[in-house]
C-alpha positions as semicolon CSV with decimal commas, in nm:
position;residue;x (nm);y (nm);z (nm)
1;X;13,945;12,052;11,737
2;X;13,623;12,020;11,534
3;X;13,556;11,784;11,241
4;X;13,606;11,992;10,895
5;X;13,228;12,014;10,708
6;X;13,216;11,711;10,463
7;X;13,173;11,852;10,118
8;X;12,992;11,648;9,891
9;X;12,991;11,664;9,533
10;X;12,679;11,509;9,358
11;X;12,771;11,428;8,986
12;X;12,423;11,355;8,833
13;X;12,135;11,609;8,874
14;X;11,853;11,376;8,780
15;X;11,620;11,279;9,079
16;X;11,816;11,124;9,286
17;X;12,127;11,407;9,221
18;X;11,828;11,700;9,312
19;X;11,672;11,516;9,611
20;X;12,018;11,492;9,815
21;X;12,121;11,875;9,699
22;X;11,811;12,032;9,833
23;X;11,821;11,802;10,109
24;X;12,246;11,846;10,196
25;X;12,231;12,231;10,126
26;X;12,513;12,405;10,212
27;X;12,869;12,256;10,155
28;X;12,706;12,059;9,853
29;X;12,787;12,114;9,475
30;X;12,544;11,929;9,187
31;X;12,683;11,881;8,874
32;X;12,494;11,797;8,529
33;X;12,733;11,448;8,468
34;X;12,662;11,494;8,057
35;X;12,803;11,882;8,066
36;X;13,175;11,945;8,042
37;X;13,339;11,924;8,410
38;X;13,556;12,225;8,573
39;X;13,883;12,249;8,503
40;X;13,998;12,197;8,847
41;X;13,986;11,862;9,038
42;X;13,675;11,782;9,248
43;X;13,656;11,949;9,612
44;X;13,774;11,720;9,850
45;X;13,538;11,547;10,057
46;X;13,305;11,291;9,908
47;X;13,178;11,225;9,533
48;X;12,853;11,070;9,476
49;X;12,759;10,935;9,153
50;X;12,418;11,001;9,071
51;X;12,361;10,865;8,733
52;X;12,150;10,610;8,583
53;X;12,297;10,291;8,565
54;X;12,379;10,294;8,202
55;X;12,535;10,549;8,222
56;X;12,788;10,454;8,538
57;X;13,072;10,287;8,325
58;X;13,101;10,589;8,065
59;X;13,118;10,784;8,411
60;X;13,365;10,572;8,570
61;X;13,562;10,529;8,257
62;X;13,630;10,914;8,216
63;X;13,670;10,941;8,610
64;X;14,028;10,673;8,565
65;X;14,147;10,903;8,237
66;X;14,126;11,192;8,460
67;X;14,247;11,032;8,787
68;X;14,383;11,388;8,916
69;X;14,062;11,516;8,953
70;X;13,974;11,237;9,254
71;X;14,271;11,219;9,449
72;X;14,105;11,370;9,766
73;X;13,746;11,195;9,721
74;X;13,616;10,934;9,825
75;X;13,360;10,805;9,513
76;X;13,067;10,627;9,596
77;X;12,732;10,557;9,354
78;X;12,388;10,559;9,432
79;X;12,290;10,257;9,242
80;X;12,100;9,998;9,430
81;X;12,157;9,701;9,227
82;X;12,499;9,748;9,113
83;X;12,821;9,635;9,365
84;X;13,066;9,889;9,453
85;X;13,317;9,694;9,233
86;X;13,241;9,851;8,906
87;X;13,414;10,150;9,053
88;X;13,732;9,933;9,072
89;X;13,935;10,108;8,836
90;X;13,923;10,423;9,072
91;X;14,068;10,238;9,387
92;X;14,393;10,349;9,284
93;X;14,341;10,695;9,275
94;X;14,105;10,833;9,504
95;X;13,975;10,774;9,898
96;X;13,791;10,442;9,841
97;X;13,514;10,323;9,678
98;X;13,171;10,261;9,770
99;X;12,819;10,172;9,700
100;X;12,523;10,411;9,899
101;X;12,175;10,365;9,772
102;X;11,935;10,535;9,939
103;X;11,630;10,318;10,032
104;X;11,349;10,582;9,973
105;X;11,112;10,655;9,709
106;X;11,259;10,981;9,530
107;X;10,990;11,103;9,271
108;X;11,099;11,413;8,998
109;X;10,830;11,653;9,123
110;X;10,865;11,716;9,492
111;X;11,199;11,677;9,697
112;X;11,249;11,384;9,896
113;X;11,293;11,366;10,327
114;X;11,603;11,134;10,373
115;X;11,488;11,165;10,791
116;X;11,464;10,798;10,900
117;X;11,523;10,639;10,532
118;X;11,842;10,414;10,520
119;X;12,124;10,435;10,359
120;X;12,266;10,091;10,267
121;X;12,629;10,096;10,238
122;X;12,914;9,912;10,125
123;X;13,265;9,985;10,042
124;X;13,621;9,961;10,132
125;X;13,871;10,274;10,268
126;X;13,802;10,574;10,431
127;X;13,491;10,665;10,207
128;X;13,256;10,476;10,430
129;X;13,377;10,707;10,736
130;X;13,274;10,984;10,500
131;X;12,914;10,816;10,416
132;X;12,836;10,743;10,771
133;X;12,866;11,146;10,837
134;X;12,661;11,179;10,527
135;X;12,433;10,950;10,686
136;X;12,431;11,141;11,007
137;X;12,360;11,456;10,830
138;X;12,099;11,371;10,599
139;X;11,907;11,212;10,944
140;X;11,918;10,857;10,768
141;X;12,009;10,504;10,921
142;X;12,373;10,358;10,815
143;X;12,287;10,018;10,738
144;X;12,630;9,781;10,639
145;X;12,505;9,674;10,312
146;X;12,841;9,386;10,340
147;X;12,717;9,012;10,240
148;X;12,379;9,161;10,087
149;X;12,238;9,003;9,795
150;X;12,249;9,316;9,549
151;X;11,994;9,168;9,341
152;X;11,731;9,035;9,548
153;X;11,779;9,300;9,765
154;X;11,681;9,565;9,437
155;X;11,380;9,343;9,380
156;X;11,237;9,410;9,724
157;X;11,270;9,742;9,694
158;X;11,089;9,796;9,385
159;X;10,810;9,524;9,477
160;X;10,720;9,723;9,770
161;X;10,825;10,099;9,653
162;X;10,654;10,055;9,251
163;X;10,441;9,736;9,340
164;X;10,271;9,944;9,584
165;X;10,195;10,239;9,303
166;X;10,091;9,977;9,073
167;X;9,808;9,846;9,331
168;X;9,721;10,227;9,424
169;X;9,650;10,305;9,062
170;X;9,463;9,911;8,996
171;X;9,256;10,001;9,324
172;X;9,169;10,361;9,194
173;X;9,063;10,180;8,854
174;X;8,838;9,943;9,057
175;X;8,693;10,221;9,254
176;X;8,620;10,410;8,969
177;X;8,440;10,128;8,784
178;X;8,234;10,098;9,066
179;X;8,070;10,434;9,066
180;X;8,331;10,636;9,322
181;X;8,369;10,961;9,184
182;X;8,734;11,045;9,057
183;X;8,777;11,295;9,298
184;X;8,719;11,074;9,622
185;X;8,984;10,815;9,442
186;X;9,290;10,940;9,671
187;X;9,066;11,074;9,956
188;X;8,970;10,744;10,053
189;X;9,305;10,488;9,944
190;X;9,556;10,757;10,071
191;X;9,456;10,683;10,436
192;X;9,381;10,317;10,419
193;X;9,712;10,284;10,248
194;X;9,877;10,499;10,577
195;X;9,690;10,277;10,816
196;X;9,858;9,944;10,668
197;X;10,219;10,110;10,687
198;X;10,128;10,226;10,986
199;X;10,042;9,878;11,129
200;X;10,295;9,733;10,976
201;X;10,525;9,970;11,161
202;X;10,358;9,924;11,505
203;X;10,309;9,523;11,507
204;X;10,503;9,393;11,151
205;X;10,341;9,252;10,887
206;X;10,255;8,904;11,033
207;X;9,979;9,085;11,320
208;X;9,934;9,389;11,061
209;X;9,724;9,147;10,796
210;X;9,331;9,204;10,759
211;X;9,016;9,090;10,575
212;X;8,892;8,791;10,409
213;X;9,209;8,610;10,366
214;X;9,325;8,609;10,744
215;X;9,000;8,496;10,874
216;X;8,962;8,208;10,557
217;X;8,672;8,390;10,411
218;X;8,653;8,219;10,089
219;X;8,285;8,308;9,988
220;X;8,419;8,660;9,985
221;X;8,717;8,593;9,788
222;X;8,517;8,429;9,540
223;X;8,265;8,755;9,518
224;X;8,559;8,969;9,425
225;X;8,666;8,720;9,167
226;X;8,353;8,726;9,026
227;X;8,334;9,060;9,056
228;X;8,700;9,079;8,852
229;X;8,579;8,854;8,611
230;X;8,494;9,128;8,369
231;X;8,842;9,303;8,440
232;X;9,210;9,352;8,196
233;X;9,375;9,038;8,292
234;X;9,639;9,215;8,465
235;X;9,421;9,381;8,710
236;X;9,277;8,962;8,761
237;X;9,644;8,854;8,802
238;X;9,732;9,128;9,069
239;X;9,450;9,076;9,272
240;X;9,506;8,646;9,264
241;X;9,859;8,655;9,293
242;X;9,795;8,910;9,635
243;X;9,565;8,705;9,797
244;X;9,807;8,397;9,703
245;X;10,094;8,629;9,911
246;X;9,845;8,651;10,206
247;X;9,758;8,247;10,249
248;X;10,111;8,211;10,418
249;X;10,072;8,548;10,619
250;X;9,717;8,373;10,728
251;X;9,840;7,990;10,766
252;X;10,122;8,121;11,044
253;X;9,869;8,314;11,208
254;X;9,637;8,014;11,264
255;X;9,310;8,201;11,282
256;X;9,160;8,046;11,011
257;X;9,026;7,712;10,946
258;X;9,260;7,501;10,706
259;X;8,983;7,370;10,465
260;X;8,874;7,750;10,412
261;X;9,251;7,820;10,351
262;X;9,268;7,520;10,128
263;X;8,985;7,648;9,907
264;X;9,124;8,003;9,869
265;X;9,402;7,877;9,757
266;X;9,192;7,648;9,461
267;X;9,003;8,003;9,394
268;X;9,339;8,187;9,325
269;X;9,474;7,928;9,100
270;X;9,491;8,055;8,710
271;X;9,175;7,980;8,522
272;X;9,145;7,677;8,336
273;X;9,150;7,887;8,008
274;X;9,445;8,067;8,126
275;X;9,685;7,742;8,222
């Protein structure tokens, strides 16, 4: 005998609430979480909270008043940085609880592909059975998100998934102010920024590193501060506190020469005027 389809109900239809829908399709229901719910208790199967994370213990709180309506889910939220716990007061009632954030950068204009993203994952009952087939159908990794640090974990995330649009957009300012015309801006950074991940994918980030910084070139370092000097201070801070990241990418790869390591380090260090 088959397995029945997993119905999930997405309560949330913000970003994150859209992205799954179009990408779950059939057997799927999004709900607006601020509009007034059905009557009837949610279809059994799975419940993902999809709301921001201010607005989770409203959620929650209403979800324990109304217990009947969860007695054949399992609830889980999407939240990265919050633990599964603060759905506590629904253990009682429904399927288990859970935490499943989706590690993927989910944008409001254009849907999302969930193929190969992961799906980090902790919880307790037979919702996690329930998140691995979500998992399975949305083509993502199930990664056991038990013993993770929810909060450095988050901060990862977001350095690499909004650092990284941050440096796009200071790189596109740079180009600009030196005379390349706005619409070669994402023509030229959209493939150099594909040929990093893609290194990074093929050797890791150690054997993936480039330029001036892995081969101790700190006569070129100190051009592009001078070159900065002129800059928003932000733009100055980026750039030094990069190149500051790289020095212990470079110092385990052991290509460069110490002293020229040494003094790229001195070059990076806040200004005088700024300590």
């Amino acid at each position: 005998m088959g397995t029945l389809p997993l119905h999930v109900t997405l309560l949330g239809a913000g970003q994150v609430g859209r992205a799954l829908a179009r990408a779950l399709g059939e057997d799927c229901t999004l709900r607006a979480a601020r509009r007034s719910w059905p009557k009837q208790a949610f279809a059994p199967g799975l419940l993902l909270l999809c709301v921001r994370d201010s607005q989770l213990p409203d959620v929650v709180a209403r979800l324990a008043t109304e217990a009947w309506r969860i007695e054949a889910v399992g609830v889980a939220h999407v939240s990265g940085v919050q633990s599964f716990e603060l759905l506590a007061p629904l253990r009682p009632f429904c399927s288990g609880i859970a935490q499943a954030h989706p590690l993927l950068s989910i944008t409001a204009a254009g849907g999302a592909s969930f193929e190969g993203a992961s799906l980090l994952v902790e919880g307790q009952g037979p919702v996690v059975v329930r998140l691995k087939r979500l998992a399975r159908r949305l083509g993502a990794r199930f990664v056991d998100g038990h013993g993770v640090d929810r909060q450095l974990y988050h901060a990862a995330a977001a350095l690499l998934a909004n650092g990284l649009v941050a440096l796009f957009d200071t790189s596109s300012s740079l180009l600009a102010e030196a005379g390349v015309p706005g619409d070669e801006l994402e023509r030229l950074l959209v493939p150099l920024a594909q040929s990093v991940v893609n290194n990074v994918a093929r050797q890791g980030s150690l054997r993936a590193l480039t330029g001036p910084v892995r081969r101790g070139d700190a006569s070129t370092i100190e051009r592009h501060l001078k070159a900065l000097a002129g800059r928003p201070p932000g733009e100055q801070a980026l750039y030094r506190a990069a190149v500051a990241a790289q020095l212990r990418l470079a110092r385990e790869l052991g290509e460069a020469r110490p002293a020229e390591l040494r003094r790229i380090a001195e070059l990076v260090r806040k200004p005088r005027s700024a300590r």
